[in-house]
XYZ file of C-alpha atoms in Angstrom:
565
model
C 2.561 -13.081 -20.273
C 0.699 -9.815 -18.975
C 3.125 -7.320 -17.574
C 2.816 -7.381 -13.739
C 3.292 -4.425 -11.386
C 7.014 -3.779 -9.801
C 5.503 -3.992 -6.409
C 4.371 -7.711 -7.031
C 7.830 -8.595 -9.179
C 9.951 -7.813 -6.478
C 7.746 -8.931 -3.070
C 9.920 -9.871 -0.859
C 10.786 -14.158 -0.835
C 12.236 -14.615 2.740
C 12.560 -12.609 5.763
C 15.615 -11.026 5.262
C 14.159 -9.086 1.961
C 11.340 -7.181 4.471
C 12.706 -4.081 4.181
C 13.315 -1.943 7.859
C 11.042 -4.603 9.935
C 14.141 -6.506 11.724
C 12.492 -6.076 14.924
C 9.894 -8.154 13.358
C 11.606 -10.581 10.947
C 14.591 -11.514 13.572
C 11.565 -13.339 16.506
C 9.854 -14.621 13.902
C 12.940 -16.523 12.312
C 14.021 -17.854 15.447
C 10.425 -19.209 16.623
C 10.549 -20.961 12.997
C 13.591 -22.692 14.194
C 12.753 -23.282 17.571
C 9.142 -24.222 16.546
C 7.991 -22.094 19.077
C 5.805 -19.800 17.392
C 2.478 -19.189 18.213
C -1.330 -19.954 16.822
C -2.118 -15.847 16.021
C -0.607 -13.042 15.084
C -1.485 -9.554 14.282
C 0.543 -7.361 11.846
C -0.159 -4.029 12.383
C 1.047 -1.184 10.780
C 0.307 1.869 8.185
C -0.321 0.607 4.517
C 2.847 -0.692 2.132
C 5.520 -1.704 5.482
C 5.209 -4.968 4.583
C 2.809 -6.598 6.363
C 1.247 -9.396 4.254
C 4.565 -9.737 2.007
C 5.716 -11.092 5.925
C 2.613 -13.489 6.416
C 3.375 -14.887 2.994
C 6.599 -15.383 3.374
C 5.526 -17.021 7.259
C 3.313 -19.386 5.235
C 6.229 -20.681 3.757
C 8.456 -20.535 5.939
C 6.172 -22.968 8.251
C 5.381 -25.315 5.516
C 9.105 -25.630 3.425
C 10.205 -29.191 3.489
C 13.914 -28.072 3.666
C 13.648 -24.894 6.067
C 16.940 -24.618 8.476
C 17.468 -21.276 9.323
C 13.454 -19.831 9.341
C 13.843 -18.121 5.898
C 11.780 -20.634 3.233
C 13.891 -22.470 0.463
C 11.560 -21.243 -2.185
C 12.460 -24.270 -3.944
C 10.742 -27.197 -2.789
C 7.148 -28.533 -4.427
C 5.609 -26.735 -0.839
C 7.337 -23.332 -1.321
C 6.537 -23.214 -5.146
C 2.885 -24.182 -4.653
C 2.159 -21.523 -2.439
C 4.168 -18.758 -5.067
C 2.218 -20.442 -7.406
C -1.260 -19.669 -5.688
C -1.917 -23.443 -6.165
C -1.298 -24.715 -2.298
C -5.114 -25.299 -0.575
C -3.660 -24.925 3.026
C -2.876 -21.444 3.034
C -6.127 -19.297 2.440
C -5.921 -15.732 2.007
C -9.279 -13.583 3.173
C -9.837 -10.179 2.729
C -12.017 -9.255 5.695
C -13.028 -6.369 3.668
C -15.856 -8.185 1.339
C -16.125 -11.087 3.883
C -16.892 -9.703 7.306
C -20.210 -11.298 8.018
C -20.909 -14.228 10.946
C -21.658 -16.571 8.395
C -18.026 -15.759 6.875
C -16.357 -16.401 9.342
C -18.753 -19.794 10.493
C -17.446 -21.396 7.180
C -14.198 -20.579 8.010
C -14.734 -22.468 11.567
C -15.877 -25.390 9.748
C -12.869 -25.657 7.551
C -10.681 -25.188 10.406
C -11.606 -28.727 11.692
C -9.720 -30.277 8.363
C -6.183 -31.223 9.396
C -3.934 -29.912 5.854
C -3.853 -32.205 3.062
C -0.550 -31.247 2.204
C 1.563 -28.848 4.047
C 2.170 -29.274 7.879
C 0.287 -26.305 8.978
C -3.026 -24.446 7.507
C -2.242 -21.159 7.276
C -5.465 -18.398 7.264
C -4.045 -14.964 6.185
C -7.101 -12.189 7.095
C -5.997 -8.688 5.684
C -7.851 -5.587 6.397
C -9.355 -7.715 9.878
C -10.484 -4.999 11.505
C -13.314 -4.487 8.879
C -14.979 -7.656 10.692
C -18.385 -7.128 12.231
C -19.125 -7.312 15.708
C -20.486 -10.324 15.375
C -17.550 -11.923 12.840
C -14.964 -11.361 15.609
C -16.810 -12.757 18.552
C -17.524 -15.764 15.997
C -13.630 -15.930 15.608
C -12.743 -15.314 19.127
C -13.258 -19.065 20.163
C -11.210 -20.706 17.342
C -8.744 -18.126 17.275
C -8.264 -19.298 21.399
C -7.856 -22.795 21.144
C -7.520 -23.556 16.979
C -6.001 -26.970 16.421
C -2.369 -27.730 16.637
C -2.098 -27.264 12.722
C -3.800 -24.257 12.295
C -1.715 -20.679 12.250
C -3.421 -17.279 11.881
C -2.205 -14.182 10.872
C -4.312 -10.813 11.219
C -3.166 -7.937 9.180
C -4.836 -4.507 9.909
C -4.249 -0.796 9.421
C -6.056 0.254 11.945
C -5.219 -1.799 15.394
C -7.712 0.314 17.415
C -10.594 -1.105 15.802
C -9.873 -4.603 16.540
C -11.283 -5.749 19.920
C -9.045 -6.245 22.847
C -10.430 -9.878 23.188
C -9.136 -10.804 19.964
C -5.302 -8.728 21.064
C -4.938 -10.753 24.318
C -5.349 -14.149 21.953
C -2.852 -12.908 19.403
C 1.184 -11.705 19.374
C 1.159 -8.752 18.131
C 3.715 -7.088 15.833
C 3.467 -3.420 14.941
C 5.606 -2.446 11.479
C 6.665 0.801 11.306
C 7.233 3.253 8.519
C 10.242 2.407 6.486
C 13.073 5.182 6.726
C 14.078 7.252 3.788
C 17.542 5.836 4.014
C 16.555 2.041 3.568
C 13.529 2.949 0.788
C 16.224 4.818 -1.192
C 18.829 2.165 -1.132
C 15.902 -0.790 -2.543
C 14.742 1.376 -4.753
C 18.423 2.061 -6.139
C 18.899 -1.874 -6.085
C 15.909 -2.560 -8.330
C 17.164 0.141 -10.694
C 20.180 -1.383 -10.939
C 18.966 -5.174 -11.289
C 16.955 -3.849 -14.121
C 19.415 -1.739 -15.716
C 17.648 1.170 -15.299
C 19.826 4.577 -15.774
C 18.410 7.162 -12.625
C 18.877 10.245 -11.088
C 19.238 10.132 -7.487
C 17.263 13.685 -7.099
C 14.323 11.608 -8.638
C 14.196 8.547 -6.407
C 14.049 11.369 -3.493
C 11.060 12.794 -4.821
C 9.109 9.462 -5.500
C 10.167 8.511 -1.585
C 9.279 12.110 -0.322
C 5.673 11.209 -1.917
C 5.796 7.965 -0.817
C 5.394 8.503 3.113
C 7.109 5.552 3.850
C 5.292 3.187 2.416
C 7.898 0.576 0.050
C 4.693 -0.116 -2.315
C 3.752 3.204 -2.515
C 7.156 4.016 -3.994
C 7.652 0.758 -6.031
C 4.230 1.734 -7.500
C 5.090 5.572 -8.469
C 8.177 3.840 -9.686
C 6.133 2.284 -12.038
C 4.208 4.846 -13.365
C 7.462 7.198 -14.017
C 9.333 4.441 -16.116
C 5.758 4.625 -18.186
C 7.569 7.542 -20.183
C 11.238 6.288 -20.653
C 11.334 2.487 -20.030
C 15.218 2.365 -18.999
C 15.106 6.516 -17.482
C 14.113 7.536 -14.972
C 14.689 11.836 -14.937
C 13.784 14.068 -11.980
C 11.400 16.282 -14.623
C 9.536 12.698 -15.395
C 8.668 12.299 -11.850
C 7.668 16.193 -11.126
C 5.376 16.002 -14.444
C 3.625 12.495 -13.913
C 3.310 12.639 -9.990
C 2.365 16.693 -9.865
C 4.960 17.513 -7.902
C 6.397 20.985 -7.755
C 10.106 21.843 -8.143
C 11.951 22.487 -4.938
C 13.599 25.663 -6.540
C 10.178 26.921 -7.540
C 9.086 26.564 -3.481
C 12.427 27.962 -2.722
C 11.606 31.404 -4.861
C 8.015 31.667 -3.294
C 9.578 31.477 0.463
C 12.367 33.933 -0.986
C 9.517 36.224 -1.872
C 7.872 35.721 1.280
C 10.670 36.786 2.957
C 11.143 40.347 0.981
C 7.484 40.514 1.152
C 6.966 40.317 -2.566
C 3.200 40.017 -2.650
C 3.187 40.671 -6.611
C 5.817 37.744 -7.832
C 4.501 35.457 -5.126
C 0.694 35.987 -6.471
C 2.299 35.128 -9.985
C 3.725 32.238 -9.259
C 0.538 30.746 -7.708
C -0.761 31.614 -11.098
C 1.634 29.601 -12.877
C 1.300 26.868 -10.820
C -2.194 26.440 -11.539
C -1.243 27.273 -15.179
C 1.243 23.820 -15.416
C -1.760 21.999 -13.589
C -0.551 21.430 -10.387
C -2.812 20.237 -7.494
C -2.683 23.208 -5.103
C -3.001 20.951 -2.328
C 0.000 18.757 -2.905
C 1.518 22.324 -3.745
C 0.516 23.588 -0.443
C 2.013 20.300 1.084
C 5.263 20.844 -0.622
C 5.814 24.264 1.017
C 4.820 22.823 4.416
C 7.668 20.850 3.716
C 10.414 23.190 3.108
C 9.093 25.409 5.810
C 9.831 22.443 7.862
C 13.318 21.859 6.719
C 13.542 26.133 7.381
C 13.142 25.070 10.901
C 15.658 22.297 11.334
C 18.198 24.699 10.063
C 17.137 27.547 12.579
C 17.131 25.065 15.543
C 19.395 22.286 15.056
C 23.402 23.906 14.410
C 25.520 21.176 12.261
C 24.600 17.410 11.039
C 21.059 18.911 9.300
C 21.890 15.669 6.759
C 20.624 14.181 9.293
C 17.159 15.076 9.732
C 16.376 16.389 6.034
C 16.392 14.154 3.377
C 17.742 15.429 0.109
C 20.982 17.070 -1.595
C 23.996 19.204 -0.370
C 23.070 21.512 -2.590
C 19.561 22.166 -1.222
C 20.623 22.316 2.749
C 23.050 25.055 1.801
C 20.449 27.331 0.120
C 18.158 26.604 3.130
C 20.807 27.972 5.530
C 21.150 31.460 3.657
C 17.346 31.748 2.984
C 17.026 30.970 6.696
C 19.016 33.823 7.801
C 15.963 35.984 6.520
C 13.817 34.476 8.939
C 13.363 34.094 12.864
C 12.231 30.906 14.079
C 9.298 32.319 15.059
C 8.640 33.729 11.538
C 9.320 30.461 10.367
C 6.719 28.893 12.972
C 3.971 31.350 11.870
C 4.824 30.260 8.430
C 4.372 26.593 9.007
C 1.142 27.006 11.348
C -0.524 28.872 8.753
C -0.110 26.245 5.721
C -0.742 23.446 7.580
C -4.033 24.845 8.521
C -3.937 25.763 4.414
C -3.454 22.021 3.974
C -6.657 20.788 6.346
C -9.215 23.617 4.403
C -8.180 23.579 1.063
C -9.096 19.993 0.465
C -12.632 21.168 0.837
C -12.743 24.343 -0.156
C -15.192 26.013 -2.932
C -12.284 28.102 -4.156
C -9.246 26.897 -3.539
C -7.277 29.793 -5.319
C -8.670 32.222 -3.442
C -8.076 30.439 0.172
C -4.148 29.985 -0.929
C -3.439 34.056 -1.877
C -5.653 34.443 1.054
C -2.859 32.470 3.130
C -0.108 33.783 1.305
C -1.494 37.376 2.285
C -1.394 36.507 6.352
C 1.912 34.874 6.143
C 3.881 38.243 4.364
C 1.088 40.753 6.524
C 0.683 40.156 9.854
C -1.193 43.344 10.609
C -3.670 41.675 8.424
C -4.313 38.837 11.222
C -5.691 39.753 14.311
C -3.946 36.977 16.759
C -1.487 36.709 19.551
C 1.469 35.258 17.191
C 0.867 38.184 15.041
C 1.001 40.954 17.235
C 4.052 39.700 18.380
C 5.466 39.542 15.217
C 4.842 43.018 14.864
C 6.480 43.590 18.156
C 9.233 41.713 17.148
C 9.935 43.492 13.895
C 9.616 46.837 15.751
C 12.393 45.811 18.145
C 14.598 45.017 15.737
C 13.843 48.158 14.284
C 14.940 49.991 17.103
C 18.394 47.543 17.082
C 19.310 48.074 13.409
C 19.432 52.181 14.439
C 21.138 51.641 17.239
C 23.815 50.033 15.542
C 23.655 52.414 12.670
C 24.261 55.162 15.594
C 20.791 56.970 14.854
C 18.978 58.022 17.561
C 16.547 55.482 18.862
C 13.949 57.572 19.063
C 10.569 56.047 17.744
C 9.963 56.988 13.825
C 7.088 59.265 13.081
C 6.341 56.621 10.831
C 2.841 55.171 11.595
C 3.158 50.876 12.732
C 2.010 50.135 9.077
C 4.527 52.108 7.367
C 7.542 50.702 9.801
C 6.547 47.338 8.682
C 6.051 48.143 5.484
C 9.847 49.422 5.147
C 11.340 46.448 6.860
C 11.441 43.068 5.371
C 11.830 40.754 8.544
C 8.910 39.422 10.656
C 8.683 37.056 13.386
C 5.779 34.289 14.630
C 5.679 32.025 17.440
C 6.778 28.834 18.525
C 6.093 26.049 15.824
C 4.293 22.548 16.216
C 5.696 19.678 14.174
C 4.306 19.176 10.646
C 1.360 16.973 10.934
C 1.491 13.847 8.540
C -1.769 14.603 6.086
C -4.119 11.469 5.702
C -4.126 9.509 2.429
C -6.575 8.204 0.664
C -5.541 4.304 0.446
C -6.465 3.280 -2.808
C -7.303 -0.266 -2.768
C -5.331 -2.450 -5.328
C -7.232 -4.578 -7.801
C -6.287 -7.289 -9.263
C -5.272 -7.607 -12.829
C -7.838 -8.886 -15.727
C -7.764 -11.811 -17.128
C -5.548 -12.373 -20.708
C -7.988 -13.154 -23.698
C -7.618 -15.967 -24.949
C -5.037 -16.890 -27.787
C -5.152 -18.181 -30.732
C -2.819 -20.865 -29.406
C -0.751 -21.397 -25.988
C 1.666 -24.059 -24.917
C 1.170 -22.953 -21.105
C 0.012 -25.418 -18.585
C 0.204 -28.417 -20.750
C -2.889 -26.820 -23.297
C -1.381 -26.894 -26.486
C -3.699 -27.108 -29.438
C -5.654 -24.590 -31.661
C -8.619 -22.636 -30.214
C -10.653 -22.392 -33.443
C -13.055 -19.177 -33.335
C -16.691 -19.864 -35.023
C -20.151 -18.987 -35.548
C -21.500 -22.170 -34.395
C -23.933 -21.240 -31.310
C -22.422 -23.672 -28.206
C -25.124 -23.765 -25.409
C -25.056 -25.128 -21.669
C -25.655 -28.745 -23.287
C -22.017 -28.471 -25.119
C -20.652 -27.156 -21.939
C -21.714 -29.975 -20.218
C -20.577 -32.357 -22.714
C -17.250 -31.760 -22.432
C -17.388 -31.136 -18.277
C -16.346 -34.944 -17.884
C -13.197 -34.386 -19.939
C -12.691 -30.596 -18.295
C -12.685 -31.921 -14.546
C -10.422 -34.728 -16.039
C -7.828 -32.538 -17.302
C -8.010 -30.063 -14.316
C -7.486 -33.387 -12.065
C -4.374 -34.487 -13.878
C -2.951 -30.857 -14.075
C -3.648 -29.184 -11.407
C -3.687 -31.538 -8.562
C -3.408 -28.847 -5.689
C -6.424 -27.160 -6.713
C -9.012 -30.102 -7.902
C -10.550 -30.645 -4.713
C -11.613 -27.156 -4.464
C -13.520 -27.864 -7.655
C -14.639 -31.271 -6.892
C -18.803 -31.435 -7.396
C -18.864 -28.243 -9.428
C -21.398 -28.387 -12.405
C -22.101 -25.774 -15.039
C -25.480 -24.266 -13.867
C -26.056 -21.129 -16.897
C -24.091 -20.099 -20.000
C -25.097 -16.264 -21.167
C -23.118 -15.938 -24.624
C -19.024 -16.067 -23.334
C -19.902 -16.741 -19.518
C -20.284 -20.186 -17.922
C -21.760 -19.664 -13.890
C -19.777 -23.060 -12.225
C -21.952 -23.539 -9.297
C -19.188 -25.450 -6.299
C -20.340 -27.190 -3.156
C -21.263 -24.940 -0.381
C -18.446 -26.435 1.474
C -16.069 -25.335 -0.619
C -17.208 -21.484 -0.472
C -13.394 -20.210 0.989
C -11.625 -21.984 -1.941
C -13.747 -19.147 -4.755
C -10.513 -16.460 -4.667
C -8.404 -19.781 -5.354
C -10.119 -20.250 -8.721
C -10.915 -16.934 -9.791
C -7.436 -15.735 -9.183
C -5.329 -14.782 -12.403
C -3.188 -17.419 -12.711
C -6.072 -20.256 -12.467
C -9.103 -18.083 -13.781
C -6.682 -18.211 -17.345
C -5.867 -21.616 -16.957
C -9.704 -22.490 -16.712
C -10.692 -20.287 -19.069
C -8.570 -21.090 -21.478
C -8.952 -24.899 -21.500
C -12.925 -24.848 -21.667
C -11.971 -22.101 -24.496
C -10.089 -24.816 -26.220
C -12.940 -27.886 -25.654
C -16.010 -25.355 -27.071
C -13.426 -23.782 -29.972
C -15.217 -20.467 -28.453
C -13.726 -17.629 -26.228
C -15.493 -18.669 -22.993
C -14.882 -17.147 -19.434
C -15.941 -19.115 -15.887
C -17.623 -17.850 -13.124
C -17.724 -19.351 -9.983
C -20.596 -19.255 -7.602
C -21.665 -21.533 -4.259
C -24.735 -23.378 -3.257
C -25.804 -21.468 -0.603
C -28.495 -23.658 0.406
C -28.357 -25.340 3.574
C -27.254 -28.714 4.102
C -29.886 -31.321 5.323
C -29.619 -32.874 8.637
C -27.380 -35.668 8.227
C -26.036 -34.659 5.464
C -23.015 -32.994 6.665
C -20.566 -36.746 7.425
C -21.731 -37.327 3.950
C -20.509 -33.749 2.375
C -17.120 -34.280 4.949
C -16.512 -37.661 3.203
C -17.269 -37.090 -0.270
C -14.520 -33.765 0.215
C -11.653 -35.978 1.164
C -12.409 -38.916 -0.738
C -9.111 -38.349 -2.388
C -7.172 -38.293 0.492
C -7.976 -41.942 2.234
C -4.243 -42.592 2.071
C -3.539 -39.779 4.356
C -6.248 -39.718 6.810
C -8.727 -41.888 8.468
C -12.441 -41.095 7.656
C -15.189 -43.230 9.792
């Protein structure tokens, strides 16, 4: 079995898994139990909270034949069909690659069909708010008044862009960023459950990264354990993710602070040296700078507001003594600004000694914040003296060489660090095994016999009859998806499977991973050739009255359950 990605091995299974969303999980459970709940939902919320690991596990939840306290059993022939992929009445659509009217028209159509095995057909739209202008007001009267056994759920990362006619129709939830707290303590858990030996410093710097986002981490989790499958060491995570070493950032601020323009120059150099992304570097700093400030402002508890070791909050206070908070402000203004320009930048190098250079020399800036600074510095001049019992007269010194003999500044008042936009890299879905030699899964168990012999559409179809058979007696959740479907081309290893137009929603059911190898494996075995399947719709239009034909041929093969005139 292909390996599969920590973030999908440990997806939550019931509500109370959903990790820091109990202001969501809590209503939903007890509408589940009341049966109160409503027709639409939105979950909204910034990528990896958790969103459509809670619609799945809604889906369920609504359809479990032994449900009792909202959470599905996971058990029944319901709840394992739908883990399975294999249960028709909950379709998942990624509004993404399917925001067009005529999407969202065959989704109307289907809507009409009452569920042919579950109580409730569940539609699960991620990424909604890529829907055209036209898809949503195409949506907006089902989504109103959808049958009684419909449910939607609307998952979106961006809330704004969804129009207000579609909010007033829906309850909406709004999932917030996981804490550090609760991230650290799953992450710890899955560790353990996998017997995994850690170093809490290293899960801290995979969550820092992480932004709280429970995928993001799970995912960077994954790519650490790459190096040392049962390790995980905080210089693995600092090498694979490009992070830099908090002591490093702590020497550059100390050498900010004594005005060290030399060693602080030379460690930018060796930073680019080791390969380090200057702008995740710059990030970093932005970050300590931050934690600087907490310890300036706020007296005792700093645990509480900075996330990392003892160790770490005790150098902060004594490096903090060398600043003001208004040093430390300038400080922070200055590298976030750093962080907004250096993404596009020509040379980045340059920009950051260019920074580097404002933040140790304010005389260098021409701004209020640094002019005060330089009043500042002189003031404290005059105080050192005074307690020194010099006279306070004014140095003959000229401004630039008082400044250069003292090794204190000061800045102004300091905004909170802004939260830098991420690129959300959109997660694909894994390939397709090749097909073996010989595999006892899903009931195939004889030889696939490679050859030269040249098979062609005619030996495809030749052994459709006896495909569709199989399929039928195998996979009975699935089959009417497939029902009609003929080979239409075969180019070498690919067979095109044209369906019925009707059945258009049900093409991510059969190409997904679990049923693309079971297809492709089993026509594999019938040719004794390494095929693959394709599946593409008849997008021709349907002849006037056609359509109670099309609607009656689709549920022939459930008469018993519903009454077709």
């Amino acid at each position: 079995m292909a390996y599969q990605a920590l973030y999908r091995q440990w997806r939550p299974l019931n509500f109370n898994e959903i990790v820091g969303q109990d202001h969501i999980t809590q209503p939903i459970k007890n509408q589940i139990v009341t049966k109160s709940f409503g027709h639409a939902y939105i979950f909204s919320g910034t990528r990896g909270t958790g969103k459509t690991s809670t619609a799945k596990v809604f889906a369920r939840a609504v359809n479990c034949l032994n449900n009792t306290d909202g959470n599905p059993c996971n058990t029944c022939e319901n709840c394992k069909s739908i883990l399975e992929d294999q249960f028709i009445d909950v379709i998942e659509m990624d509004a993404a690659s399917n925001n067009s009217v005529d999407d969202i028209r065959e989704l109307r159509e289907h809507v009409k069909f009452a569920p042919s095995k579950g109580k409730y057909k569940v539609y699960i739209i991620d990424e909604v708010h890529m829907l055209s202008t036209g898809a949503f007001n195409a949506l907006l009267k089902t989504l109103e008044e959808p049958p009684e056994y419909v449910l939607f759920i609307l998952a979106t990362t961006e809330p704004q862009k969804i129009p207000q006619t579609i909010i007033s129709r829906c309850q909406k939830y709004d999932f917030k960023r996981v804490s550090f707290e609760q991230i650290f303590q799953r992450i710890k858990y899955i560790c353990e459950q996998l017997g995994i030996e850690y170093e809490e410093e290293a899960i801290k710097l995979i969550i820092e990264k992480s932004d709280g986002a429970v995928r993001d981490s799970l995912s960077q989790l994954d790519q650490c354990l790459s190096i040392h499958e049962n390790t995980l060491k905080v210089m693995d995570v600092i090498n694979l993710l490009g992070l830099v070493e908090k002591n490093q950032i702590m020497d550059l601020i100390h050498f900010i602070a004594e005005r060290k323009m030399s060693e602080a120059f030379q460690m930018l150099d060796e930073v680019m040296k080791n390969g380090k992304d200057l702008v995740q570097f710059a990030n970093a700093i932005i970050g300590v700078y931050r934690d600087l400030l907490i310890t300036k402002v706020v007296k005792e508890n700093h645990h509480l507001l900075i996330n990392a070791s003892n160790e770490y909050i005790e150098a902060l206070i004594v490096i903090s003594k060398q600043f003001t908070e208004s040093q430390v402000s300038r400080g922070l203004n200055l590298f976030m600004t750093l962080s907004k320009e250096i993404k596009y930048a020509q040379n980045k190098r340059t920009l950051f000694e260019a920074t580097m250079m404002k933040v140790m020399s304010p005389q260098t800036e021409v701004s209020l914040e640094a002019l005060m600074e330089r009043v500042d510095q002189l003031e404290r001049k005059v105080a050192r003296l005074s307690r020194e019992g010099l006279p306070q007269s004014v140095p003959k010194n000229s401004p630039q060489e008082v400044y250069q003999n003292e090794t204190v500044s000061v800045t102004s008042v300091s905004q909170e660090e802004e939260k830098q936009p991420k690129n959300e890299d959109r997660q694909e879905a894994p390939k397709a095994e090749s097909v073996p030699i010989r595999d006892s899964e899903e009931g195939i168990e004889s030889f696939v016999e490679f050859t030269d012999k040249t098979v062609t559409l005619e030996d495809v179809n030749h052994h459709w009859d006896a495909f569709m058979d199989t399929v039928k007696n195998e996979k009975k959740g699935i089959y009417p998806s497939l029902e009609g479907a003929i080979p239409i081309q075969f180019n070498g290893d690919k067979i095109v499977i044209q369906l019925k137009r009707e059945n258009k929603l049900f093409i991510n059911l059969l190409s997904n991973t679990n049923n693309s190898r079971y297809f492709n494996r089993l026509m594999s075995n019938y040719l004794k050739k390494s095929v693959s399947l394709e599946f593409i719709v008849d997008d021709q239009p349907a002849k006037a009255g056609d359509n109670d034909d099309m609607i009656k041929d689709f549920f022939q093969g459930f008469s018993d359950k519903l009454e077709i005139k």
